[in-house]
Short mmCIF file of C-alpha atoms and ligand atoms in Angstrom, two decimals:
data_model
loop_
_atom_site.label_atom_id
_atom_site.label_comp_id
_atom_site.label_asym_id
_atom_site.label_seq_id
_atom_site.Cartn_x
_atom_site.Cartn_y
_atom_site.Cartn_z
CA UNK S 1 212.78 73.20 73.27
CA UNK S 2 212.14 74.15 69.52
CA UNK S 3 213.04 77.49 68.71
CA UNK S 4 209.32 79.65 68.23
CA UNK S 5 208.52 80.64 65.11
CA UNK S 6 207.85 85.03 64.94
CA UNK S 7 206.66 86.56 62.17
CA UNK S 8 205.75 90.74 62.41
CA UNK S 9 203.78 92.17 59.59
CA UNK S 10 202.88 96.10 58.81
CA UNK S 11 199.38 96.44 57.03
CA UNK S 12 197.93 100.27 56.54
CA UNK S 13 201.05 101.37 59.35
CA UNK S 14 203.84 103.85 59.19
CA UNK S 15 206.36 101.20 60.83
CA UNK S 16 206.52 102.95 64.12
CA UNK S 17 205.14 99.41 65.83
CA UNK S 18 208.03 97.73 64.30
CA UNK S 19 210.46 100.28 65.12
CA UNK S 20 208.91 100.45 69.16
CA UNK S 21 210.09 96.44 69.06
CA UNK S 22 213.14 97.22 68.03
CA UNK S 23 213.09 99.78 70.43
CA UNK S 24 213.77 97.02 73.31
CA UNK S 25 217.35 97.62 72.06
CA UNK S 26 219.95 95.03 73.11
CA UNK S 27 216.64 93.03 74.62
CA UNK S 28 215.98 91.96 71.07
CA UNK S 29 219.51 89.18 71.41
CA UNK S 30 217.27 87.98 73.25
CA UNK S 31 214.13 87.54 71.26
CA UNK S 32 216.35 86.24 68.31
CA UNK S 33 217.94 83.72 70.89
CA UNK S 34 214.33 82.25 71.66
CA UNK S 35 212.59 83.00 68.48
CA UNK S 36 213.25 82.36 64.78
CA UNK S 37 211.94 85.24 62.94
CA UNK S 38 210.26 83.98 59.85
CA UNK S 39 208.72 86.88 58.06
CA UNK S 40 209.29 91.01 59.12
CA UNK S 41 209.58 92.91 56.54
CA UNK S 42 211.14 95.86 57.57
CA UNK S 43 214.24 93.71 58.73
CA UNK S 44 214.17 90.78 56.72
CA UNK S 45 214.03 89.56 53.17
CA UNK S 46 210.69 87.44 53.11
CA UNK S 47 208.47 87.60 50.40
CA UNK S 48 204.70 86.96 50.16
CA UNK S 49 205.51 83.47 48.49
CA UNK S 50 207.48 82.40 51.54
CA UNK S 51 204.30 82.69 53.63
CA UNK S 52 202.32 81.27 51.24
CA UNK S 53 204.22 78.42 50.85
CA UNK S 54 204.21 77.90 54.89
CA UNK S 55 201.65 74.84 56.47
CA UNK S 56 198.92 76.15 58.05
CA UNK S 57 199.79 77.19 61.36
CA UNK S 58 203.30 77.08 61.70
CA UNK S 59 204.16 80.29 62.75
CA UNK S 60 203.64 80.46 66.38
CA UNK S 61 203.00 84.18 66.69
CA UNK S 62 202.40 86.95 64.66
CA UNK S 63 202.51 90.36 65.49
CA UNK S 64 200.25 92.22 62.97
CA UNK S 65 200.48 96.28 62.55
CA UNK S 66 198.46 98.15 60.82
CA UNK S 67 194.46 98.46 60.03
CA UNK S 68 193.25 97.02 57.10
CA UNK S 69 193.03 99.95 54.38
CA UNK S 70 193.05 97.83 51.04
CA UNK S 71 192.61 94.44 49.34
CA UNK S 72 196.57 93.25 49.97
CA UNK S 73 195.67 94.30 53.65
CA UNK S 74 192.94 92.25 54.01
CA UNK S 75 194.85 89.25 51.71
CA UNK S 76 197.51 89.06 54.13
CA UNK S 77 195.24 89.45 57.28
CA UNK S 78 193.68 85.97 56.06
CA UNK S 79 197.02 84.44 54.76
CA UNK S 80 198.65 85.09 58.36
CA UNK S 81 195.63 84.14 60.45
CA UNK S 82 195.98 81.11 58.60
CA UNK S 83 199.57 80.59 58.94
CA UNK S 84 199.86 81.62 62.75
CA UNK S 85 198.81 79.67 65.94
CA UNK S 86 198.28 83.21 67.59
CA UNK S 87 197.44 86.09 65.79
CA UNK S 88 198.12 89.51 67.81
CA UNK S 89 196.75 92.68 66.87
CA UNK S 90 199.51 94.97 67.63
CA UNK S 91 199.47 98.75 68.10
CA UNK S 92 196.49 101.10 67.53
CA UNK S 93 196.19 100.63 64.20
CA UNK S 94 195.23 96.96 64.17
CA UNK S 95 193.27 97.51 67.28
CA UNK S 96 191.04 99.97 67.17
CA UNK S 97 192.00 101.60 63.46
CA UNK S 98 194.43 104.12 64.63
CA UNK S 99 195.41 106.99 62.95
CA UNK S 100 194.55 105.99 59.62
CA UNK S 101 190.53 105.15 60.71
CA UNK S 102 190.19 109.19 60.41
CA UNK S 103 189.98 108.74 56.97
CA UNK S 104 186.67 106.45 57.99
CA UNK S 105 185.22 110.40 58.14
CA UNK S 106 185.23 111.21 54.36
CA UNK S 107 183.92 108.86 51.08
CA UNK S 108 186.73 106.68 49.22
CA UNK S 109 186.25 108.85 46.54
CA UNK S 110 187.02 112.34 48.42
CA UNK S 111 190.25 110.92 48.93
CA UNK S 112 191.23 109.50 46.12
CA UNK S 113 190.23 113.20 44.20
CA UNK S 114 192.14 115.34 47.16
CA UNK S 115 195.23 113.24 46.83
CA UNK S 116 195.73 112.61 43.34
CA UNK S 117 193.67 115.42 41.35
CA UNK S 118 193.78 118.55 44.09
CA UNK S 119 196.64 119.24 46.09
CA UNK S 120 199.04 122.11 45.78
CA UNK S 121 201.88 119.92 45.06
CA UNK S 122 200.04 117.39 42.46
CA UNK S 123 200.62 117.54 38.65
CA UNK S 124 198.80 115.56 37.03
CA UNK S 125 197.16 117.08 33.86
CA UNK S 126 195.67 113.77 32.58
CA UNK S 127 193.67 113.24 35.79
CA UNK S 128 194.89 109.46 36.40
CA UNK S 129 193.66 108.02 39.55
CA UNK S 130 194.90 104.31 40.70
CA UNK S 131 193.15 101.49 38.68
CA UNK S 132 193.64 98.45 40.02
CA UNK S 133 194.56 96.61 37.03
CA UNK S 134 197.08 98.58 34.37
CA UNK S 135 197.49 97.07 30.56
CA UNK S 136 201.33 97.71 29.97
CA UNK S 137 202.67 96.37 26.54
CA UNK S 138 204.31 93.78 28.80
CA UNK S 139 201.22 92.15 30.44
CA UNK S 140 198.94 93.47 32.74
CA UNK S 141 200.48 94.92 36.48
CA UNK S 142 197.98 95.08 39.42
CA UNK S 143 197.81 97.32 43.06
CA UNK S 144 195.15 96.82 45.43
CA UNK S 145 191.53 97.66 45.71
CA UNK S 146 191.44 100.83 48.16
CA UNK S 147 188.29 99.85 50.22
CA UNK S 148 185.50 102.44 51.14
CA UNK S 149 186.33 102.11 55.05
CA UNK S 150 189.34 101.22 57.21
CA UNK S 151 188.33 98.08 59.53
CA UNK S 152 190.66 97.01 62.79
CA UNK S 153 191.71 93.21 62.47
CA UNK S 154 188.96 91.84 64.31
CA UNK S 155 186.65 93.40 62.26
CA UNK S 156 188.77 90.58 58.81
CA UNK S 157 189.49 87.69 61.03
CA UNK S 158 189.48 85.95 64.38
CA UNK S 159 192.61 88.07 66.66
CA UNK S 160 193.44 86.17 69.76
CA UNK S 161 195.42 89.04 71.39
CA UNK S 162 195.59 92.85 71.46
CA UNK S 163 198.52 95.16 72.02
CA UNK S 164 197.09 98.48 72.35
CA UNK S 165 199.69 102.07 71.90
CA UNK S 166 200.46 104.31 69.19
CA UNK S 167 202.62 102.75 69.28
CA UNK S 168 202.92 100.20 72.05
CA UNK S 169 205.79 101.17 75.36
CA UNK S 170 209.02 99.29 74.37
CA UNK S 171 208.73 98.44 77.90
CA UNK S 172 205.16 96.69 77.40
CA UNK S 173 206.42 94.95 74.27
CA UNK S 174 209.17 92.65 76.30
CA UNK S 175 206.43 92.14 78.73
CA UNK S 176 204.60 90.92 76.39
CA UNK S 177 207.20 88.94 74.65
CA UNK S 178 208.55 87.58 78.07
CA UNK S 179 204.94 86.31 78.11
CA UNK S 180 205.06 84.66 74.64
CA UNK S 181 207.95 82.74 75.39
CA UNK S 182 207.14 81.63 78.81
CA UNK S 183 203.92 80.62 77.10
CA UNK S 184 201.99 82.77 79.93
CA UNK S 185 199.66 84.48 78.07
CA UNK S 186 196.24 85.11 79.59
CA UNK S 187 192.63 83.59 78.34
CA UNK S 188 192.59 84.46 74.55
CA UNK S 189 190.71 87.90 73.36
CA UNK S 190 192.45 89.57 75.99
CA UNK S 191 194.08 92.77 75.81
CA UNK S 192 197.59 92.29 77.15
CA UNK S 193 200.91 95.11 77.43
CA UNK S 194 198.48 97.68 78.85
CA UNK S 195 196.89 98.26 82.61
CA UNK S 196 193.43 97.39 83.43
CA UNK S 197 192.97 101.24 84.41
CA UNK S 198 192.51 104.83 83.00
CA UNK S 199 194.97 107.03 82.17
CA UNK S 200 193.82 109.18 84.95
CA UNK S 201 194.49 107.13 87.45
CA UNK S 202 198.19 106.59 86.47
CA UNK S 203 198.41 110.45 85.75
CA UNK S 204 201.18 112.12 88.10
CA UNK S 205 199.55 115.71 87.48
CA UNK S 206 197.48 117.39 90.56
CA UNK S 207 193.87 116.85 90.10
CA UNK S 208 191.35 118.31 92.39
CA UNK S 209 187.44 118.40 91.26
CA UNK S 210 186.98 118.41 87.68
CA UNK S 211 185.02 121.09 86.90
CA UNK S 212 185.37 123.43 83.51
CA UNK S 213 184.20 126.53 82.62
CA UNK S 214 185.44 127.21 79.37
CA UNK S 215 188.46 125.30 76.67
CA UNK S 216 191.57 126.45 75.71
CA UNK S 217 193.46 125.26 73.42
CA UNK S 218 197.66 125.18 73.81
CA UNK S 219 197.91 126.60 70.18
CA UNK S 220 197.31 130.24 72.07
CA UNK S 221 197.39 129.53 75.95
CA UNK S 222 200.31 128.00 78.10
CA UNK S 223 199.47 125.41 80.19
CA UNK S 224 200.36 125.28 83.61
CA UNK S 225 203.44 121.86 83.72
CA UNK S 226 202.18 120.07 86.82
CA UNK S 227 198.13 120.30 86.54
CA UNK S 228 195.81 117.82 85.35
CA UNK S 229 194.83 118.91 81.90
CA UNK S 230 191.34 118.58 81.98
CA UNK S 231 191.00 120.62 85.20
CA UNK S 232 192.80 123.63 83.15
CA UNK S 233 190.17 123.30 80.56
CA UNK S 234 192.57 121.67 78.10
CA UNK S 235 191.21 118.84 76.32
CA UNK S 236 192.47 115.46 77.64
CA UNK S 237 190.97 111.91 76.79
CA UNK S 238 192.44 110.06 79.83
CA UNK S 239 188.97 109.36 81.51
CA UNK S 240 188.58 107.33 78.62
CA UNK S 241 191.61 105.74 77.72
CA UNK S 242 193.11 102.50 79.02
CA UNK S 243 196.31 103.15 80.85
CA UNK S 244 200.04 101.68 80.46
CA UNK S 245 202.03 104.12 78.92
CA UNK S 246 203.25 105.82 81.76
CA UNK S 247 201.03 108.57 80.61
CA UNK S 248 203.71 109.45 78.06
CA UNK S 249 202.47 112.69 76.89
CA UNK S 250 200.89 114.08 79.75
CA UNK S 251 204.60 113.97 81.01
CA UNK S 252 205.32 115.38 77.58
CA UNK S 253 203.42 118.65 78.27
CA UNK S 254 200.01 117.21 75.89
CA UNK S 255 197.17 115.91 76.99
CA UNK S 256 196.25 112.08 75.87
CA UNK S 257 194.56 111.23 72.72
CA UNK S 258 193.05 108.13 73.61
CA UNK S 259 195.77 105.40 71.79
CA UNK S 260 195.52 103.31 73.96
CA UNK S 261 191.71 102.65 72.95
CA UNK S 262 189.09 102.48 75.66
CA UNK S 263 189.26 101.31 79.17
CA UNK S 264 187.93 97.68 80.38
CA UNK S 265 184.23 98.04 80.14
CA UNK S 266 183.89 100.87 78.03
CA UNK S 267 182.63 99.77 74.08
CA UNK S 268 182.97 103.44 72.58
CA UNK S 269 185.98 105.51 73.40
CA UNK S 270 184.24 108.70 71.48
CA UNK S 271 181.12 108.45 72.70
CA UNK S 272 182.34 107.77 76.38
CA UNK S 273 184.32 111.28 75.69
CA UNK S 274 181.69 112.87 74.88
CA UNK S 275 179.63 112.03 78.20
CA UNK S 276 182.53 112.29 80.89
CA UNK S 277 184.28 114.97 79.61
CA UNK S 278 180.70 117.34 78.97
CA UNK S 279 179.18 115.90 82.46
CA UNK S 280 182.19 118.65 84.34
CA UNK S 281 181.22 121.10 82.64
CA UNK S 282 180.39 123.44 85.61
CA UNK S 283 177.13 124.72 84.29
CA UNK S 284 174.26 123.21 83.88
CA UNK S 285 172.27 125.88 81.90
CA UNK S 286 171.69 124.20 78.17
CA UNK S 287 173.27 127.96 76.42
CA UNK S 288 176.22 127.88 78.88
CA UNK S 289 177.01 124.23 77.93
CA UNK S 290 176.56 124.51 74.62
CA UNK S 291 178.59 128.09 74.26
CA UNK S 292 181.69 126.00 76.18
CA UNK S 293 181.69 122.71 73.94
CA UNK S 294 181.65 125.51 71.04
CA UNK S 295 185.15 125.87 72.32
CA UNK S 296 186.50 122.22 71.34
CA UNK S 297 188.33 122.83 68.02
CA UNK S 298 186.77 119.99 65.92
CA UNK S 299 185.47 117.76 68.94
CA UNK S 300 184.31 114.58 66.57
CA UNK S 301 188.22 113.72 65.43
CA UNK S 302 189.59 115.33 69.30
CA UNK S 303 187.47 112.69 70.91
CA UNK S 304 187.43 109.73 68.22
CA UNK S 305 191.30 110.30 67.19
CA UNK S 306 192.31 106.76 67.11
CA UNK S 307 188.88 104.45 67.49
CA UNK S 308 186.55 105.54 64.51
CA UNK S 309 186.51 102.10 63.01
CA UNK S 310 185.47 100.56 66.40
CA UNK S 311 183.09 102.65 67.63
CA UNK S 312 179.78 101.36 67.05
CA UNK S 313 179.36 103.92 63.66
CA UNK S 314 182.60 103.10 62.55
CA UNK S 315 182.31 105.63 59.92
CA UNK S 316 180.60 108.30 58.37
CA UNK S 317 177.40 107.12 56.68
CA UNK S 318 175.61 110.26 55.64
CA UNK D 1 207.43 87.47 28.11
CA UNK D 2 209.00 85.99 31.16
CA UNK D 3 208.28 88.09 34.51
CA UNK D 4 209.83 88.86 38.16
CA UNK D 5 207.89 90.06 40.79
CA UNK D 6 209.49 90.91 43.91
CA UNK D 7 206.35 91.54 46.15
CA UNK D 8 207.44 93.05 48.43
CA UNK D 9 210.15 95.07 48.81
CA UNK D 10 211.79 94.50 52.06
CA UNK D 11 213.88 96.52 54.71
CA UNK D 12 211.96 100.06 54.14
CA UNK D 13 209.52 101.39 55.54
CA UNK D 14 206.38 101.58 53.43
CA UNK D 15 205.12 99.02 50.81
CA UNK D 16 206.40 98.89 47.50
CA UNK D 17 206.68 95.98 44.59
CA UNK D 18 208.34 95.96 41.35
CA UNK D 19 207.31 93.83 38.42
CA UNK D 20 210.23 93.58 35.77
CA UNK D 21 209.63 91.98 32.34
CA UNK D 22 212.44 90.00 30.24
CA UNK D 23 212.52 89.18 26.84
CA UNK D 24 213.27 85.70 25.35
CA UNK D 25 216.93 86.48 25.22
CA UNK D 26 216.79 86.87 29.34
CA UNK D 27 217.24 90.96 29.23
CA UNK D 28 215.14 93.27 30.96
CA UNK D 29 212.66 94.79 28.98
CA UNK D 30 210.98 97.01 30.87
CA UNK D 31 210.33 97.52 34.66
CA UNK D 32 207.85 99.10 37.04
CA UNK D 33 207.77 99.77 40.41
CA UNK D 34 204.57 100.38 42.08
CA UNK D 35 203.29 101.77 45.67
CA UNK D 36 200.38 99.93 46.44
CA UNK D 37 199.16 101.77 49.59
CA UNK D 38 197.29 104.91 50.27
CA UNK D 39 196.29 106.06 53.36
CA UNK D 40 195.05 109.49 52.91
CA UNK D 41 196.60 111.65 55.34
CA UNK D 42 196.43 115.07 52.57
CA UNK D 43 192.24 114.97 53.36
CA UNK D 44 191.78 113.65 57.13
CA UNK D 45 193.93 116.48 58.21
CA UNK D 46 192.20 119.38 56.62
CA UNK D 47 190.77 121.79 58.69
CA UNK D 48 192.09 120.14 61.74
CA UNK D 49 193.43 122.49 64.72
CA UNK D 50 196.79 123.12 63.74
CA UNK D 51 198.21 122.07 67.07
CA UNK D 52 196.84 118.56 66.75
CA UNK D 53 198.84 117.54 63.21
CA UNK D 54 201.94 117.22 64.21
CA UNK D 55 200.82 114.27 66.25
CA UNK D 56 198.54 113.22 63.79
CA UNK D 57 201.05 113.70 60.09
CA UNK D 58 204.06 111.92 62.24
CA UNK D 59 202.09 108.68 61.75
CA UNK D 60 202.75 108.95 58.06
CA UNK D 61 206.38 107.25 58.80
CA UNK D 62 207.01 106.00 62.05
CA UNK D 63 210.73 105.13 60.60
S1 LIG J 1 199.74 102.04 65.80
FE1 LIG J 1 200.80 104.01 65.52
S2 LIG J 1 202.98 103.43 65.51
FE2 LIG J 1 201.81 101.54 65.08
S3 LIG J 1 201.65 101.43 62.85
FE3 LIG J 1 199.81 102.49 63.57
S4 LIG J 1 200.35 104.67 63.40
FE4 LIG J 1 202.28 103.54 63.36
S1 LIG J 2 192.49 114.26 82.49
FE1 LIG J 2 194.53 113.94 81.60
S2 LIG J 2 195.88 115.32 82.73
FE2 LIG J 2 194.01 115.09 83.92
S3 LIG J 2 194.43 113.41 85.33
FE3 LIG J 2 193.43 112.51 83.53
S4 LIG J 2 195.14 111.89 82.25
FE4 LIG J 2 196.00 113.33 83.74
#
């Protein structure tokens, strides 16, 4: 059998998906034994032109990181769903907008002034902010346009799989490559390396009745090591969040952020936060409930940290 | 002017290119390297609880 082709590709990402595959340690002999990789650049030497010069569709699979911040993101979105038989959206950022979708809160231009005109540590007395086109005495160099809004994949072109995790398990990422190779990959527009449950019910801490009469936050309060978050009055999203982790912070002493996007069924992770976590709140006097979700430190980015560009705003529009 | 563009640079984490310029005897005349990405961690973090930013600032590198 022909060796598959694999590209992996980092759009608006820090690198941690790429680093989480090469997480699967000596596993990845493996991968290289069944699959040519044809384009990753934080490993290889491939340059734009090598992709472009590909046929259409020769790349079997491409794993694509990142959400899609800027005009190059968007460019190679396109040039790789062109080039790729299946195009994966892999991690949260490519999925649901990830970390970077926060900035989907503020206006292009509130960023653009805070990072290059008013932070502590920026000198820059002429006031230059990125053009994208600069006249040198050479010739004319370019960077890309920085959109108003950060978009997931889907939202640029046609993904046939998604990967969700901030970043994905190492252990999820072989079972999804064992999948690839053994060409057993489920109907297409599934989401695939995660469970089809909440992070609740894979949680190993006690849970009784939820029911909370006031927050806390773990900034100022110890939480007890073996209790369900929530039931402490600490704020965790996994009612709302697809499982598949192993509930990797919970066991870390957090509680979930929601990375893994929102369970089967559920379209808006934030919104769905909003109404489970609120509806055990113990009291059901309209001051009492409103004097305890007071006590959420900055509830719209605690219960939208990672899906802002999915959920059905997708960004701030006043 | 002839011109080199190695877009991108490879095997770090981040994006970067660098254009470099010759002149017509085939020597380097000038050279830039540019950083075309911006995410804009220094305003979606302010005024966030500062227990959450550590989780949220170690997705600036992932490397
Ligand atoms: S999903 Fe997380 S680990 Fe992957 S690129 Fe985005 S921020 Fe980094
Ligand atoms: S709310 Fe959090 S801590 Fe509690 S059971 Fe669910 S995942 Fe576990």
């Amino acid at each position: 059998m022909a060796k598959l082709k694999l590209a992996s590709y980092w759009a608006a990402a820090c690198g941690g998906c790429d680093v989480a595959i090469l997480d699967v340690h000596e596993k990845i002999l493996d991968i290289a034994a069944a699959a040519d990789i044809v384009f990753w650049p934080i490993a290889t030497d491939f340059k734009y032109s090598d992709v472009e010069a590909m046929p259409d569709a020769d790349i079997d699979v491409t794993l694509f990181h990142g959400a899609i911040r800027n005009s190059e993101n968007e460019h190679l979105a396109r040039l790789l769903r062109a080039k790729s038989k299946i195009l994966v959206a892999f991690g949260s950022c490519a999925h649901i907008g990830g970390i970077p979708g926060l900035a989907n809160l503020f206006s292009r231009e509130d960023i653009l002034k805070r990072v290059y005109l008013e932070t502590p540590s920026t000198v820059n007395p002429e006031k230059i902010t990125p053009d994208p086109r600069t006249a040198v005495p050479e010739g004319e160099i370019t960077i890309p346009v920085f959109h108003d809004a950060v978009r997931p994949l889907n939202q640029v072109v046609e993904v046939d799989y998604y990967v969700p995790g901030c970043p994905p398990t190492p252990a999820q990422i072989w079972n999804v490559v064992q999948a690839i190779v053994s060409g057993q990959l489920p109907e297409k527009g599934s989401v695939v390396g995660a469970s089809e449950k909440t992070q609740c019910d894979e949680c190993t801490r006690k849970k009784q009745e939820k029911k909370i009469s006031g927050f806390k936050r773990i900034a100022t309060v110890q939480p007890d090591p073996d209790t369900c978050f929530l039931e402490q009055g600490f704020l965790c999203m996994g009612p709302v969040t697809r499982g598949g982790c192993d509930t990797r912070c919970q066991l870390s002493g957090v509680g979930c952020r929601g990375c893994y996007g929102p369970p089967p069924g559920v379209l808006d992770q934030g919104a769905k936060a909003l109404s489970a976590i609120t509806s055990v709140i113990e009291s059901k006097e309209e001051a009492d409930v409103q004097r305890i979700v007071d006590q959420i430190p900055d509830v719209l980015r605690s219960f939208n940290r990672f899906a802002i560009p999915a959920s059905l705003i997708t960004r701030k529009v006043l | 002017m002839k011109r080199i563009s190695i877009d991108p640079i490879t095997r770090l984490e981040g994006h970067g290119k660098i254009e470099i310029f010759l002149d017509d005897d085939g020597r380097v005349a000038n050279c830039y390297f540019q950083v075309p990405e911006l995410r804009g961690f220094e305003k979606f973090v302010e005024g966030m609880p500062i227990e959450e930013v550590p989780r949220v600032v170690s997705r600036i590198c992932g490397v």
